[in-house]
Tab-separated table of C-alpha atoms in Angstrom:
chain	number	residue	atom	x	y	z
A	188	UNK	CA	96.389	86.792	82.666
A	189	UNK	CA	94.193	89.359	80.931
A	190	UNK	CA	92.662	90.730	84.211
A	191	UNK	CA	96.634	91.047	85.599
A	192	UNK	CA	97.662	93.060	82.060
A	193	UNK	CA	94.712	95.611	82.774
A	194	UNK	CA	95.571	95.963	85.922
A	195	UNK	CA	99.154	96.697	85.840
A	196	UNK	CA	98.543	98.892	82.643
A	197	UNK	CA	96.033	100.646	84.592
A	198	UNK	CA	97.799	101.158	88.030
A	199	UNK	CA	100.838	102.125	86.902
A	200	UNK	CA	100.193	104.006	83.228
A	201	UNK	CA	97.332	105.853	85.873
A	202	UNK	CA	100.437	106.802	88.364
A	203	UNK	CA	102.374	107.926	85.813
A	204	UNK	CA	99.731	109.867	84.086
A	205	UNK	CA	98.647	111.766	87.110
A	206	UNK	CA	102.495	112.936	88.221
A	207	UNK	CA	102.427	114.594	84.787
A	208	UNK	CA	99.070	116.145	85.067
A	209	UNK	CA	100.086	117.425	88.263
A	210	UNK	CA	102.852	119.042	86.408
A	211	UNK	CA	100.092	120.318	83.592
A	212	UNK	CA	97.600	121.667	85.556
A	213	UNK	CA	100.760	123.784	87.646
A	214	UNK	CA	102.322	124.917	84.512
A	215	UNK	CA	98.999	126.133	82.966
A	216	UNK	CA	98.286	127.774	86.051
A	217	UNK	CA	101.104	129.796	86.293
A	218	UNK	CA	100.833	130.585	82.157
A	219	UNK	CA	103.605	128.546	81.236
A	220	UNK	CA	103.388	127.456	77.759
A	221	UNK	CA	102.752	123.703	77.143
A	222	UNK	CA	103.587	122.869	73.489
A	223	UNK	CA	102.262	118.492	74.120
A	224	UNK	CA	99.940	116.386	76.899
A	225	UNK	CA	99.805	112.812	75.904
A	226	UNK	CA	98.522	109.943	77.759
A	227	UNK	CA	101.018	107.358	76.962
A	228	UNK	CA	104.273	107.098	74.936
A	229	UNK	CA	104.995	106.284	71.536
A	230	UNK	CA	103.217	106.611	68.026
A	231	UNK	CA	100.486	108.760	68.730
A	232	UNK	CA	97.053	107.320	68.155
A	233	UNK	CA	95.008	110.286	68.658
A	234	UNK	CA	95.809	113.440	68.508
A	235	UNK	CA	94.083	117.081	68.795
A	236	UNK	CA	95.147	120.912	69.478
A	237	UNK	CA	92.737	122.904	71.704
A	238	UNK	CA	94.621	126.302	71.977
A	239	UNK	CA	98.228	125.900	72.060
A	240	UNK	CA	98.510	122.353	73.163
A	241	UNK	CA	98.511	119.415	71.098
A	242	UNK	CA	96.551	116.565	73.194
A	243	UNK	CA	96.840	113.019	72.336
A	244	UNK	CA	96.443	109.436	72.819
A	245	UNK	CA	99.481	107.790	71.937
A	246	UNK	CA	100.075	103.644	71.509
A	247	UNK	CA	101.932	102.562	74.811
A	248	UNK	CA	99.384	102.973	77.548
A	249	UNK	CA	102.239	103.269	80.515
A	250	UNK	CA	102.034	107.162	81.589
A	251	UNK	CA	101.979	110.004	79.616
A	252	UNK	CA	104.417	113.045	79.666
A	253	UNK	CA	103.978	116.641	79.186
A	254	UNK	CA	105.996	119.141	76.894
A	255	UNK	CA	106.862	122.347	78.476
A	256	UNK	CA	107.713	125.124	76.424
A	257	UNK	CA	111.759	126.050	76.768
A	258	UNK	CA	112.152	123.169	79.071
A	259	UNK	CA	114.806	121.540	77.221
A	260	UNK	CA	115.840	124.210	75.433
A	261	UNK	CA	114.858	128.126	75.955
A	262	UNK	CA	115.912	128.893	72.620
A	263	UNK	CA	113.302	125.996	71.416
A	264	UNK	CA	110.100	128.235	70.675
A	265	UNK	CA	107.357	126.500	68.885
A	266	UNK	CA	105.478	128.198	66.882
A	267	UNK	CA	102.680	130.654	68.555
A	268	UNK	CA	104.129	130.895	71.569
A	269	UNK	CA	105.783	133.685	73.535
A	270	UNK	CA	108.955	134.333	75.536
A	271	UNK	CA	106.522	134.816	78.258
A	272	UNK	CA	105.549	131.515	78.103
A	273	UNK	CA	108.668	130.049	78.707
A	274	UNK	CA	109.428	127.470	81.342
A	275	UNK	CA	113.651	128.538	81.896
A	276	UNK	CA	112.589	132.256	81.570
A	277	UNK	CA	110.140	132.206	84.084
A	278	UNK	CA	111.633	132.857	88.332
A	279	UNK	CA	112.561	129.872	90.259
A	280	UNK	CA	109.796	129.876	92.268
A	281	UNK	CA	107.469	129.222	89.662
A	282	UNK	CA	109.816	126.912	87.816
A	283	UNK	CA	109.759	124.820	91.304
A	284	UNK	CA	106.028	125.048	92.043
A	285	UNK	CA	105.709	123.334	88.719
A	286	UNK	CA	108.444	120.809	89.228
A	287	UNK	CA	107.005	119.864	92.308
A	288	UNK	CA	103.230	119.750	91.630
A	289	UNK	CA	104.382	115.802	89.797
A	290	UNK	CA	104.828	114.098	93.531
A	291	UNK	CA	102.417	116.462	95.206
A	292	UNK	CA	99.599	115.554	92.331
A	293	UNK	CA	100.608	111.526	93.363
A	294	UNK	CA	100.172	112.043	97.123
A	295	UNK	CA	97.110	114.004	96.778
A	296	UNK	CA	96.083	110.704	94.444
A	297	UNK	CA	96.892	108.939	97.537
A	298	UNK	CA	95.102	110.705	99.920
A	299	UNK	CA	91.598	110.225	97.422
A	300	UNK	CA	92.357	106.363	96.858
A	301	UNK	CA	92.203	106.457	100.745
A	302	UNK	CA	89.037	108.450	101.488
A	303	UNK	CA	87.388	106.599	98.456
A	304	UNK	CA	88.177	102.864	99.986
A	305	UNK	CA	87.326	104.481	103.800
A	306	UNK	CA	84.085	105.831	102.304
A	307	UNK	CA	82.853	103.156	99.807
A	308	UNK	CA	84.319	100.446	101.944
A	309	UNK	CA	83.835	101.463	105.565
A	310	UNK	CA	86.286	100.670	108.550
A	311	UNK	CA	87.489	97.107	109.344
A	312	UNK	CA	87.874	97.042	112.923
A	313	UNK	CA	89.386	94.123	115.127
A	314	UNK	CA	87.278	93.554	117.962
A	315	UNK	CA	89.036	94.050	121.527
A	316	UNK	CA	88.335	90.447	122.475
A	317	UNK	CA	90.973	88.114	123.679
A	318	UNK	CA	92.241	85.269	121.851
A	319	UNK	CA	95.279	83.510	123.930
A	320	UNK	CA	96.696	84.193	126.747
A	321	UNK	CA	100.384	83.574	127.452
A	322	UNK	CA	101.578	81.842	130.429
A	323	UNK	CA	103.077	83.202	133.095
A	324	UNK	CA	101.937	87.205	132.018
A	325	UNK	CA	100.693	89.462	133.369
A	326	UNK	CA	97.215	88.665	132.133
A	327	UNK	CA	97.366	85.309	133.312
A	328	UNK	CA	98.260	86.104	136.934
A	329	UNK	CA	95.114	89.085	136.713
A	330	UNK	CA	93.026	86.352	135.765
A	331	UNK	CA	91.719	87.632	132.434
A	332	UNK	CA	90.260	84.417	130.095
A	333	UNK	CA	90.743	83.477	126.695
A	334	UNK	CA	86.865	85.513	124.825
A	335	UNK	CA	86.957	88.471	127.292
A	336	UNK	CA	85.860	91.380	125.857
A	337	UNK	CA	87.537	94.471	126.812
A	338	UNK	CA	85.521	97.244	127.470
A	339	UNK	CA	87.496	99.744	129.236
A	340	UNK	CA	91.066	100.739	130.778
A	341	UNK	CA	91.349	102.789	133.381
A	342	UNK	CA	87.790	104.086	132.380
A	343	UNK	CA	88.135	105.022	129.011
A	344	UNK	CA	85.727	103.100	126.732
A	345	UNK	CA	88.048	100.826	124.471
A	346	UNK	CA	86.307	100.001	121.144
A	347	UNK	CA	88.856	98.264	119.051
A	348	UNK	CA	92.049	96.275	119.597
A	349	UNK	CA	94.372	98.983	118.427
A	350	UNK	CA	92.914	101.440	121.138
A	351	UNK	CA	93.736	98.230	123.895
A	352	UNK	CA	97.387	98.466	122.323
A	353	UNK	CA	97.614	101.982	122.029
A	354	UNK	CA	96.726	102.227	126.330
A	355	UNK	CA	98.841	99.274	127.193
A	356	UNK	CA	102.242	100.667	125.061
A	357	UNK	CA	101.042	104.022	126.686
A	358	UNK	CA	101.207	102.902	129.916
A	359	UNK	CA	104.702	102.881	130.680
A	360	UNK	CA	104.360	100.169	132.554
A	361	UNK	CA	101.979	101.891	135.344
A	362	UNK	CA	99.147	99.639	136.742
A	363	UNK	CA	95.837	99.539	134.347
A	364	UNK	CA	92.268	98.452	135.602
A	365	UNK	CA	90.451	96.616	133.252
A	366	UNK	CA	86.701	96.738	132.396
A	367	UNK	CA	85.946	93.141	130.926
A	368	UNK	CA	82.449	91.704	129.445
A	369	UNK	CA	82.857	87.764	130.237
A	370	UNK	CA	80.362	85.064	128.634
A	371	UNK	CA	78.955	82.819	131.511
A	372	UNK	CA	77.743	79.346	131.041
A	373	UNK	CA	74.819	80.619	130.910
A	374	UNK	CA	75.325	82.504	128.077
A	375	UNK	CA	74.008	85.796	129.907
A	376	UNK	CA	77.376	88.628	130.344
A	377	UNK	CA	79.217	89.090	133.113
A	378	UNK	CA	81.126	92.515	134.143
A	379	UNK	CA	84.573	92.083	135.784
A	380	UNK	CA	86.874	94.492	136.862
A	381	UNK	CA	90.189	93.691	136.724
A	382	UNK	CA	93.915	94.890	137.901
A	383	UNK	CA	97.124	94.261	136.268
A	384	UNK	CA	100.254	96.150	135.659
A	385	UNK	CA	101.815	95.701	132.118
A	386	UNK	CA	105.292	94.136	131.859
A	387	UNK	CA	108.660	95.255	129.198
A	388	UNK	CA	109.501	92.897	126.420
A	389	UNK	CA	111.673	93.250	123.570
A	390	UNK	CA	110.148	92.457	119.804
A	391	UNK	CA	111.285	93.904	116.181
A	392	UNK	CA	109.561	96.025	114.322
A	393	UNK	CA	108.492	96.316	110.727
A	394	UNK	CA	111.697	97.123	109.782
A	395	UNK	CA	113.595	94.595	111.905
A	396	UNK	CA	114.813	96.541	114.575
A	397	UNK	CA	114.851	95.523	118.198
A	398	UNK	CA	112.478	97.811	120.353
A	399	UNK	CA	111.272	97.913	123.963
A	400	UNK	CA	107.416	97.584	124.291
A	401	UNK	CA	105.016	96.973	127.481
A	402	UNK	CA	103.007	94.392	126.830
A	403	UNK	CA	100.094	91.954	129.017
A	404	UNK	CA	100.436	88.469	127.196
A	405	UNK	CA	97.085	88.458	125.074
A	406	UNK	CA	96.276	88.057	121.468
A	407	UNK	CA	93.980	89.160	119.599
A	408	UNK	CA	90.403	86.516	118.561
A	409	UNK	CA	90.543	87.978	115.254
A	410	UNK	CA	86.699	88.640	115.352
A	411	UNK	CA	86.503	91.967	112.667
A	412	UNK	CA	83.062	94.290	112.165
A	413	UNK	CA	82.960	96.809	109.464
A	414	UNK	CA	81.928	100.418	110.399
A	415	UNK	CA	80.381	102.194	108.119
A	416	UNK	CA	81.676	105.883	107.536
A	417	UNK	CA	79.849	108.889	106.601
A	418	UNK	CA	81.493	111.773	104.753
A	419	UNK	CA	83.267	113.287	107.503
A	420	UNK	CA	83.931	110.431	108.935
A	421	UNK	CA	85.918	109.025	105.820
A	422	UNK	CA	87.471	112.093	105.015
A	423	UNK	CA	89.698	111.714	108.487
A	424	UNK	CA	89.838	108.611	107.880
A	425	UNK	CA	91.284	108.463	104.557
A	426	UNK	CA	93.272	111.358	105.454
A	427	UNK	CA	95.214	109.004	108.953
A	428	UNK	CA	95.578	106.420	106.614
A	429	UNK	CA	97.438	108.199	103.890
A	430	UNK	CA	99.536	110.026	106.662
A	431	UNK	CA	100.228	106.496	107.606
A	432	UNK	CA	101.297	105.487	104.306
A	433	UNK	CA	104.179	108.430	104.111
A	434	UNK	CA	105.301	108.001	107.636
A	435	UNK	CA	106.069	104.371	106.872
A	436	UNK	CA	107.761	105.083	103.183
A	437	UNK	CA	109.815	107.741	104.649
A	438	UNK	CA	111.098	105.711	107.177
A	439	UNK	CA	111.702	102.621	105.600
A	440	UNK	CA	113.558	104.993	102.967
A	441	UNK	CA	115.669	106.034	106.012
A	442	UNK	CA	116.409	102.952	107.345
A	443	UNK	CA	117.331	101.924	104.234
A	444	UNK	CA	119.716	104.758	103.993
A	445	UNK	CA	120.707	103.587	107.515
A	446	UNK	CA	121.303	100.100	106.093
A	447	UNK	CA	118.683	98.661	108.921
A	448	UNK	CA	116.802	97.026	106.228
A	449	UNK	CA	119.012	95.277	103.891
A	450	UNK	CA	119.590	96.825	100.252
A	451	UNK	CA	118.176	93.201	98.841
A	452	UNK	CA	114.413	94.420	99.679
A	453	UNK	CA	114.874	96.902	97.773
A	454	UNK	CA	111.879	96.321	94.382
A	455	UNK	CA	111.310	97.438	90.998
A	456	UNK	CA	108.666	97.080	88.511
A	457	UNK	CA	108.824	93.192	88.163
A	458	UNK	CA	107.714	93.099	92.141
A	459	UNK	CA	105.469	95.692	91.748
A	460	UNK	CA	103.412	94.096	88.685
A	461	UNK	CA	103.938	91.005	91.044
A	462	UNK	CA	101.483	92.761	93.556
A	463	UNK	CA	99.210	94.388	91.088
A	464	UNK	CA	98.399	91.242	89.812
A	465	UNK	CA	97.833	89.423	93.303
A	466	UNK	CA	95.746	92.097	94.552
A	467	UNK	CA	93.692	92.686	91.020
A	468	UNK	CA	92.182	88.499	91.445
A	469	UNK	CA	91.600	89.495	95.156
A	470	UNK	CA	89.277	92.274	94.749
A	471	UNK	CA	89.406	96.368	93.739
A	472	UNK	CA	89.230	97.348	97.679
A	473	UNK	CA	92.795	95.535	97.714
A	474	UNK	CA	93.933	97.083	94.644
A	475	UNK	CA	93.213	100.431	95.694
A	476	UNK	CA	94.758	100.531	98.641
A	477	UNK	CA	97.589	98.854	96.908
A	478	UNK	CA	97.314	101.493	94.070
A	479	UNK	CA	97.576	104.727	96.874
A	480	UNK	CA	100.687	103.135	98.660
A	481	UNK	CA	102.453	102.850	95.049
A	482	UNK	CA	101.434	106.664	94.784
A	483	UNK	CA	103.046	107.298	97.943
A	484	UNK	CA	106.444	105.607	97.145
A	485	UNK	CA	106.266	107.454	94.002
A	486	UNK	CA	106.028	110.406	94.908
A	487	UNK	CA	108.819	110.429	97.378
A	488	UNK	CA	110.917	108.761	95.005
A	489	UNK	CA	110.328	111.653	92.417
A	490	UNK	CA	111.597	114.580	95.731
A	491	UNK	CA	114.601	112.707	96.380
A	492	UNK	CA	117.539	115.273	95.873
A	493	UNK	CA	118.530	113.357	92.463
A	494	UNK	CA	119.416	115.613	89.966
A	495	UNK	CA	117.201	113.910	87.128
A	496	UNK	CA	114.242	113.203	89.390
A	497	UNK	CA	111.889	116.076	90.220
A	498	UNK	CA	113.872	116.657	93.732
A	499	UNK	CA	116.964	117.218	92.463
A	500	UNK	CA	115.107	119.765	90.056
A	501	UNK	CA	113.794	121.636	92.804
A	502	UNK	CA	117.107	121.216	94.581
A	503	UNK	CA	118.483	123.673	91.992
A	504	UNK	CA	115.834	126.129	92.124
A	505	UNK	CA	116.303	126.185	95.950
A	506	UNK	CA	120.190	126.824	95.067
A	507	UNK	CA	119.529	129.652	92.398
A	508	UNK	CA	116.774	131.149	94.724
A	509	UNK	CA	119.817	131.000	97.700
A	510	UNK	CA	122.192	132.623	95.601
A	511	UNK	CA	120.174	134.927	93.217
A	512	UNK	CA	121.618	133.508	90.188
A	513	UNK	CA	121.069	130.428	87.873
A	514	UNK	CA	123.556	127.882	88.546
A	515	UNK	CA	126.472	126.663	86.431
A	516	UNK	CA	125.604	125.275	83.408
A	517	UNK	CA	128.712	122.951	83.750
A	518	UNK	CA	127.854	121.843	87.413
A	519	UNK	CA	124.580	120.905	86.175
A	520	UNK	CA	125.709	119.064	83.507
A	521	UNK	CA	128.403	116.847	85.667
A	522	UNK	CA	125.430	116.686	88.578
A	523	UNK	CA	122.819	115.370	86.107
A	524	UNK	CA	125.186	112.889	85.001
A	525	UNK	CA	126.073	111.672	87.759
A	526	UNK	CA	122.177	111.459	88.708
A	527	UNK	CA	121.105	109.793	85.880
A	528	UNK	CA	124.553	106.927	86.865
A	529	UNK	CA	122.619	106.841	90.526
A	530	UNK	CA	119.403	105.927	89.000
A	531	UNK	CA	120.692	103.675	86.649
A	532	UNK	CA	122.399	101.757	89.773
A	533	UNK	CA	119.655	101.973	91.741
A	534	UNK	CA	117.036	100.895	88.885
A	535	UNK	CA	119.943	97.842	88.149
A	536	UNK	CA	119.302	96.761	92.057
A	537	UNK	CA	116.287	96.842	91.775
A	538	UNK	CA	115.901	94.327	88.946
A	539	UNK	CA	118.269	92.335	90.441
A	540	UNK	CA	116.356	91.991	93.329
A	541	UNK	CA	113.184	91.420	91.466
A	542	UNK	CA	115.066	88.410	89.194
A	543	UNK	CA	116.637	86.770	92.031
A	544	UNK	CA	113.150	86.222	93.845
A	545	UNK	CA	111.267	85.237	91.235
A	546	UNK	CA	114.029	82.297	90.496
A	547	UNK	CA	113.900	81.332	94.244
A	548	UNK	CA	110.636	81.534	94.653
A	549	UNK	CA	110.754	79.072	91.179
A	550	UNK	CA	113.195	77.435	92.692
């Protein structure tokens, strides 16, 4: 129970925390004054003022926010400050570069989690070797045998089972020769070439859709080596797998949209201490990687076009820098209302969600 606390405390008071440095670090850059930087909420613990800014330690460990000068109000001046230091008086651009730097500081986070797991942990990589092979396929008729080892299609070397996917979906259903490394009785390795011409079959994907794929009829062994990376190595790496992380958020965010994945998988923070937890008692390569995808949703939470969420921030800048003139004060009052109702809906799903499958799961 401890070891869950810390972990959830950590993961997500971290995420938090780093979304408002990003938002620091921008705002200092640019000379914006910043009156407060506090990691966590609450009664402050801690507290100390290096230049301008206060710094402090405050009691709930679950983020951290940061106190721009003129943010909330541009008439609000603290003392020692200057009008030039003033977040609403400063251009949009700027105004938006700081705004944004919150989800851009939580996918770079991302993008280190990644290179830090693909460089302290290596690669796992599943072994091209065959498993089972369906009946009546087209791996069957070309005679290929439950522990083949693929070595090659069509001549290029094949060294894990996501390159033998990637050149059978790539095929578009062309013929393929296979290069296979088959144990004898023996025990000594036999090289077989092999012809075979993939055939179409319908699965779902991730998201539940139906999709057309070419397939052979084989599964994988499951046999798994781990490659060890060197700098370079786990920079690209790291870098693929936190692409991979986005493309997937994005889309399930737009199939969502597209109601292709139902609105009751939808989580909130109940199922995502859930899988802090799990992942903490199952080791900190787990957590990590666990850690970087929460970034990632984060993050493109924070740019949706909301108007109280960083996006719908920068969606006004874009609007002032369109028209050459700050916007409305009363349209941005009704808009950020009507935000802040959106988020309370979707936070209310959310929980719902998160409630109804922990009393099934009970249940």
């Amino acid at each position: 129970m401890l070891m869950t606390t810390i972990a959830i405390v950590a993961v997500l008071g971290g995420l938090i925390f780093f979304h408002e440095l990003g938002h620091f670090a921008a705002a200092r850059s640019l000379g914006m004054g910043v009156s407060a930087f506090s990691l966590g909420f609450g009664p402050k613990i801690l507290k100390r003022k290096a230049g301008k800014t206060e710094y402090a330690l405050s009691l709930i460990p679950l983020g951290g926010y940061v106190a721009l000068v003129g943010e909330t109000d541009p008439k609000d001046m603290p003392e020692g400050f200057t009008e030039e230091e003033n977040f609403a008086l400063r251009p949009a651009w700027q105004r938006l570069v700081v705004v944004a730097a919150g989800p851009l500081a939580n996918m770079l986070l991302a993008l280190l989690l990644c290179w830090t797991l693909a460089f302290g942990w290596g690669a796992q990589i599943l072994l091209p070797e065959v498993g089972d092979v369906n009946e009546s396929s087209p791996a069957t008729t070309a005679g290929i045998k439950k522990g083949d080892h693929i070595l090659a299609v069509n001549g290029s070397p094949i060294e894990s089972w996501e390159q033998l996917s990637a050149a059978i979906a790539g095929s578009g259903g062309a013929p393929l020769r296979f290069e296979i490394a088959r144990s004898q009785p023996d025990k000594q390795q036999a090289l077989v070439t092999l012809s075979l011409t993939p055939a179409q079959s319908v699965r779902k994907s991730i998201f539940g859709e139906e999709e057309t794929v070419w397939i052979i009829g084989v599964r994988a062994a499951g046999t798994t080596v781990t490659k060890s990376l060197d700098f370079a190595e786990s920079v690209l790496a790291g870098a693929r797998q936190a692409y991979t992380m986005l493309r997937l958020t994005w889309q399930g965010l737009v199939k969502l949209v597209q109601r292709v994945v139902p609105l009751d998988q939808v989580g909130g923070p109940i199922m995502i201490a859930q899988m802090v937890g799990e992942q903490a008692h199952q080791g900190l390569a787990g957590l990590l990687a666990l850690t970087a995808l929460i970034s990632v949703n984060l993050g493109i939470l924070n740019l949706l076009p909301i108007p109280v969420l960083d996006g719908g921030q920068i969606l006004f800048f874009i609007l002032e820098l369109l028209f050459r003139r700050p916007l409305n004060e009363k349209f941005r009052e009704y808009a950020m209302r009507a935000g802040i109702a959106a988020l309370i809906c979707l936070m209310l799903l959310a929980t719902f969600n998160d409630v109804w499958r922990l009393i099934k799961s009970a249940g």
